[in-house]
CSV table of N, CA and C in Angstrom, one decimal:
chain,number,residue,atom,x,y,z
A,1,MET,N,17.1,11.8,-17.3
A,1,MET,CA,16.4,10.7,-16.8
A,1,MET,C,15.5,9.9,-18.0
A,2,ASP,N,15.6,8.9,-18.0
A,2,ASP,CA,14.6,8.1,-19.0
A,2,ASP,C,13.4,7.8,-18.4
A,3,LYS,N,12.3,8.3,-19.0
A,3,LYS,CA,10.9,8.4,-18.5
A,3,LYS,C,10.5,7.0,-18.6
A,4,GLY,N,10.8,6.1,-19.6
A,4,GLY,CA,10.5,4.7,-19.7
A,4,GLY,C,10.7,3.9,-18.6
A,5,LYS,N,12.0,4.1,-18.1
A,5,LYS,CA,12.7,3.2,-17.1
A,5,LYS,C,11.7,3.5,-15.8
A,6,GLU,N,11.9,5.0,-15.6
A,6,GLU,CA,11.2,5.7,-14.4
A,6,GLU,C,9.6,5.2,-14.4
A,7,ARG,N,9.1,5.0,-15.4
A,7,ARG,CA,7.5,4.6,-15.4
A,7,ARG,C,7.8,3.2,-15.0
A,8,THR,N,8.4,2.4,-15.4
A,8,THR,CA,8.5,0.9,-15.2
A,8,THR,C,8.9,0.8,-13.6
A,9,ARG,N,9.8,1.5,-13.1
A,9,ARG,CA,10.0,1.7,-11.8
A,9,ARG,C,8.7,1.8,-11.0
A,10,ILE,N,8.1,2.9,-11.3
A,10,ILE,CA,7.0,3.4,-10.4
A,10,ILE,C,5.9,2.5,-10.7
A,11,ASN,N,5.8,1.9,-11.7
A,11,ASN,CA,4.6,0.9,-11.7
A,11,ASN,C,4.9,-0.5,-11.0
A,12,LYS,N,6.2,-0.9,-10.9
A,12,LYS,CA,6.6,-1.9,-9.9
A,12,LYS,C,6.1,-1.7,-8.5
A,13,GLN,N,6.5,-0.5,-8.1
A,13,GLN,CA,6.2,0.2,-6.7
A,13,GLN,C,4.7,0.1,-6.6
A,14,ILE,N,4.1,0.5,-7.5
A,14,ILE,CA,2.5,0.7,-7.5
A,14,ILE,C,1.9,-0.8,-7.3
A,15,ASP,N,2.4,-1.7,-8.2
A,15,ASP,CA,1.8,-3.1,-8.0
A,15,ASP,C,2.1,-3.7,-6.7
A,16,LYS,N,3.5,-3.5,-6.2
A,16,LYS,CA,3.5,-4.0,-4.8
A,16,LYS,C,2.7,-3.4,-3.8
A,17,LEU,N,2.7,-2.2,-3.7
A,17,LEU,CA,1.7,-1.5,-2.8
A,17,LEU,C,0.4,-1.9,-3.0
A,18,SER,N,-0.2,-2.0,-3.9
A,18,SER,CA,-1.7,-2.3,-4.2
A,18,SER,C,-1.7,-3.9,-3.7
A,19,SER,N,-0.8,-4.7,-3.7
A,19,SER,CA,-0.8,-6.1,-3.3
A,19,SER,C,-0.9,-6.0,-1.8
A,20,ASP,N,0.0,-5.3,-1.3
A,20,ASP,CA,0.2,-5.2,0.1
A,20,ASP,C,-1.2,-4.3,0.9
A,21,ILE,N,-1.5,-3.4,0.3
A,21,ILE,CA,-2.8,-3.0,0.6
A,21,ILE,C,-4.1,-3.8,0.6
A,22,ASN,N,-4.1,-4.8,-0.5
A,22,ASN,CA,-5.1,-5.5,-0.6
A,22,ASN,C,-5.0,-6.9,0.4
A,23,ALA,N,-3.9,-7.0,1.0
A,23,ALA,CA,-3.8,-7.9,2.0
A,23,ALA,C,-3.9,-7.4,3.2
A,24,LEU,N,-3.6,-6.3,3.6
A,24,LEU,CA,-4.1,-5.4,4.8
A,24,LEU,C,-5.5,-5.3,5.0
A,25,LYS,N,-6.1,-4.9,4.0
A,25,LYS,CA,-7.4,-4.9,3.9
A,25,LYS,C,-8.3,-6.1,4.2
A,26,CYS,N,-7.8,-7.2,3.7
A,26,CYS,CA,-8.3,-8.6,3.9
A,26,CYS,C,-8.1,-9.0,5.4
A,27,ARG,N,-7.0,-8.6,5.9
A,27,ARG,CA,-6.6,-9.0,7.2
A,27,ARG,C,-7.6,-8.5,8.2
A,28,LEU,N,-7.7,-7.0,7.9
A,28,LEU,CA,-8.6,-6.2,8.9
A,28,LEU,C,-9.9,-6.4,8.6
A,29,GLU,N,-10.3,-6.8,7.6
A,29,GLU,CA,-11.9,-7.2,7.4
A,29,GLU,C,-12.2,-8.7,8.0
A,30,ASN,N,-11.2,-9.6,8.3
A,30,ASN,CA,-11.4,-11.0,8.7
A,30,ASN,C,-11.8,-10.8,10.1
A,31,ASP,N,-12.9,-11.0,10.5
A,31,ASP,CA,-13.6,-11.0,12.1
A,31,ASP,C,-12.6,-12.1,13.1
A,32,ASN,N,-12.3,-13.0,12.6
A,32,ASN,CA,-11.2,-14.1,13.3
A,32,ASN,C,-10.2,-13.2,13.5
A,33,PHE,N,-9.7,-12.7,12.6
A,33,PHE,CA,-8.3,-11.9,13.2
A,33,PHE,C,-8.4,-10.6,13.9
A,34,VAL,N,-9.6,-10.1,13.7
A,34,VAL,CA,-9.7,-8.9,14.5
A,34,VAL,C,-10.1,-9.2,15.9
A,35,LYS,N,-10.9,-10.4,16.2
A,35,LYS,CA,-11.3,-10.9,17.5
A,35,LYS,C,-9.8,-11.2,18.3
A,36,LYS,N,-8.9,-12.2,17.5
A,36,LYS,CA,-7.9,-12.8,18.3
A,36,LYS,C,-6.6,-11.9,18.3
A,37,ALA,N,-6.4,-11.0,17.5
A,37,ALA,CA,-5.1,-10.3,17.3
A,37,ALA,C,-5.3,-9.4,18.6
A,38,PRO,N,-4.0,-9.1,19.1
A,38,PRO,CA,-4.0,-8.1,20.1
A,38,PRO,C,-4.0,-6.5,19.4
A,39,PRO,N,-4.6,-5.8,20.1
A,39,PRO,CA,-5.0,-4.3,19.8
A,39,PRO,C,-3.8,-3.6,18.9
A,40,LYS,N,-2.6,-3.9,19.5
A,40,LYS,CA,-1.5,-3.5,19.0
A,40,LYS,C,-1.2,-3.7,17.7
A,41,ILE,N,-1.6,-5.0,17.3
A,41,ILE,CA,-1.4,-5.5,16.0
A,41,ILE,C,-2.2,-4.7,15.0
A,42,ILE,N,-3.5,-4.8,15.4
A,42,ILE,CA,-4.3,-4.3,14.6
A,42,ILE,C,-4.1,-2.7,14.3
A,43,GLU,N,-3.8,-2.1,15.6
A,43,GLU,CA,-3.4,-0.6,15.5
A,43,GLU,C,-2.3,-0.3,14.3
A,44,GLU,N,-1.3,-1.3,14.5
A,44,GLU,CA,-0.1,-1.1,13.5
A,44,GLU,C,-0.4,-1.6,12.1
A,45,SER,N,-1.2,-2.6,11.9
A,45,SER,CA,-2.0,-2.7,10.4
A,45,SER,C,-2.5,-1.8,9.8
A,46,THR,N,-3.4,-1.0,10.7
A,46,THR,CA,-4.4,0.1,10.3
A,46,THR,C,-3.4,1.3,9.9
A,47,LYS,N,-2.3,1.5,10.8
A,47,LYS,CA,-1.3,2.5,10.5
A,47,LYS,C,-0.7,2.1,9.2
A,48,THR,N,0.0,0.9,9.0
A,48,THR,CA,0.3,0.7,7.9
A,48,THR,C,-0.4,0.8,6.6
A,49,LEU,N,-1.5,0.5,6.8
A,49,LEU,CA,-2.4,0.5,5.5
A,49,LEU,C,-2.7,1.9,5.0
A,50,ARG,N,-2.8,2.9,6.1
A,50,ARG,CA,-3.2,4.2,5.7
A,50,ARG,C,-1.9,4.9,5.0
A,51,GLU,N,-0.5,4.3,5.7
A,51,GLU,CA,0.7,5.1,5.0
A,51,GLU,C,0.9,4.4,3.5
A,52,HIS,N,0.4,3.1,3.3
A,52,HIS,CA,0.7,2.6,1.9
A,52,HIS,C,-0.3,3.1,1.0
A,53,GLN,N,-1.5,3.7,1.3
A,53,GLN,CA,-2.7,4.2,0.7
A,53,GLN,C,-2.0,5.7,0.4
A,54,THR,N,-1.3,6.4,1.4
A,54,THR,CA,-0.8,7.7,0.9
A,54,THR,C,0.4,7.7,0.0
A,55,LEU,N,1.2,6.6,0.4
A,55,LEU,CA,2.3,6.6,-0.7
A,55,LEU,C,1.7,6.1,-2.1
A,56,LEU,N,0.7,5.3,-2.2
A,56,LEU,CA,0.4,5.1,-3.7
A,56,LEU,C,-0.5,5.9,-4.3
A,57,ALA,N,-0.7,7.0,-3.5
A,57,ALA,CA,-1.5,8.1,-4.1
A,57,ALA,C,-0.6,9.0,-4.7
A,58,ALA,N,0.7,9.0,-3.8
A,58,ALA,CA,1.9,9.9,-4.3
A,58,ALA,C,2.5,9.4,-5.7
A,59,LEU,N,2.7,8.1,-5.8
A,59,LEU,CA,3.2,7.5,-7.0
A,59,LEU,C,2.5,7.4,-8.0
A,60,GLU,N,1.1,7.6,-7.9
A,60,GLU,CA,0.3,7.6,-9.0
A,60,GLU,C,0.2,8.8,-9.5
A,61,LYS,N,0.1,10.1,-8.6
A,61,LYS,CA,0.4,11.4,-9.0
A,61,LYS,C,1.7,11.6,-9.7
A,62,GLY,N,2.8,11.0,-9.3
A,62,GLY,CA,3.9,11.1,-9.9
A,62,GLY,C,4.2,10.6,-11.1
A,63,LEU,N,3.3,9.5,-11.5
A,63,LEU,CA,3.3,8.9,-12.4
A,63,LEU,C,2.7,9.7,-13.7
A,64,THR,N,1.6,10.4,-13.5
A,64,THR,CA,0.9,11.1,-14.3
A,64,THR,C,1.6,12.5,-14.8
A,65,VAL,N,2.6,12.9,-13.9
A,65,VAL,CA,3.4,14.1,-14.0
A,65,VAL,C,4.3,13.6,-15.2
A,66,LEU,N,4.8,12.0,-15.3
A,66,LEU,CA,5.8,11.8,-16.4
A,66,LEU,C,5.1,11.5,-17.5
A,67,GLU,N,3.8,11.6,-17.5
A,67,GLU,CA,3.3,11.4,-19.0
A,67,GLU,C,2.9,12.6,-19.6
């Protein structure tokens, strides 16, 4: 395994997840969105946010193992 390539791959995933997490947080913190969105959409967004945060933590841990 090429550690440099693996680090690059993981960092790309971390960047993408971080961006997605920020977008989800902004959406869920927007009062207009929360007031107008169906409860199912809010629930799905919250679930996706938790899943992304868990995956991000795992990727960051994996990255430290490579170093």
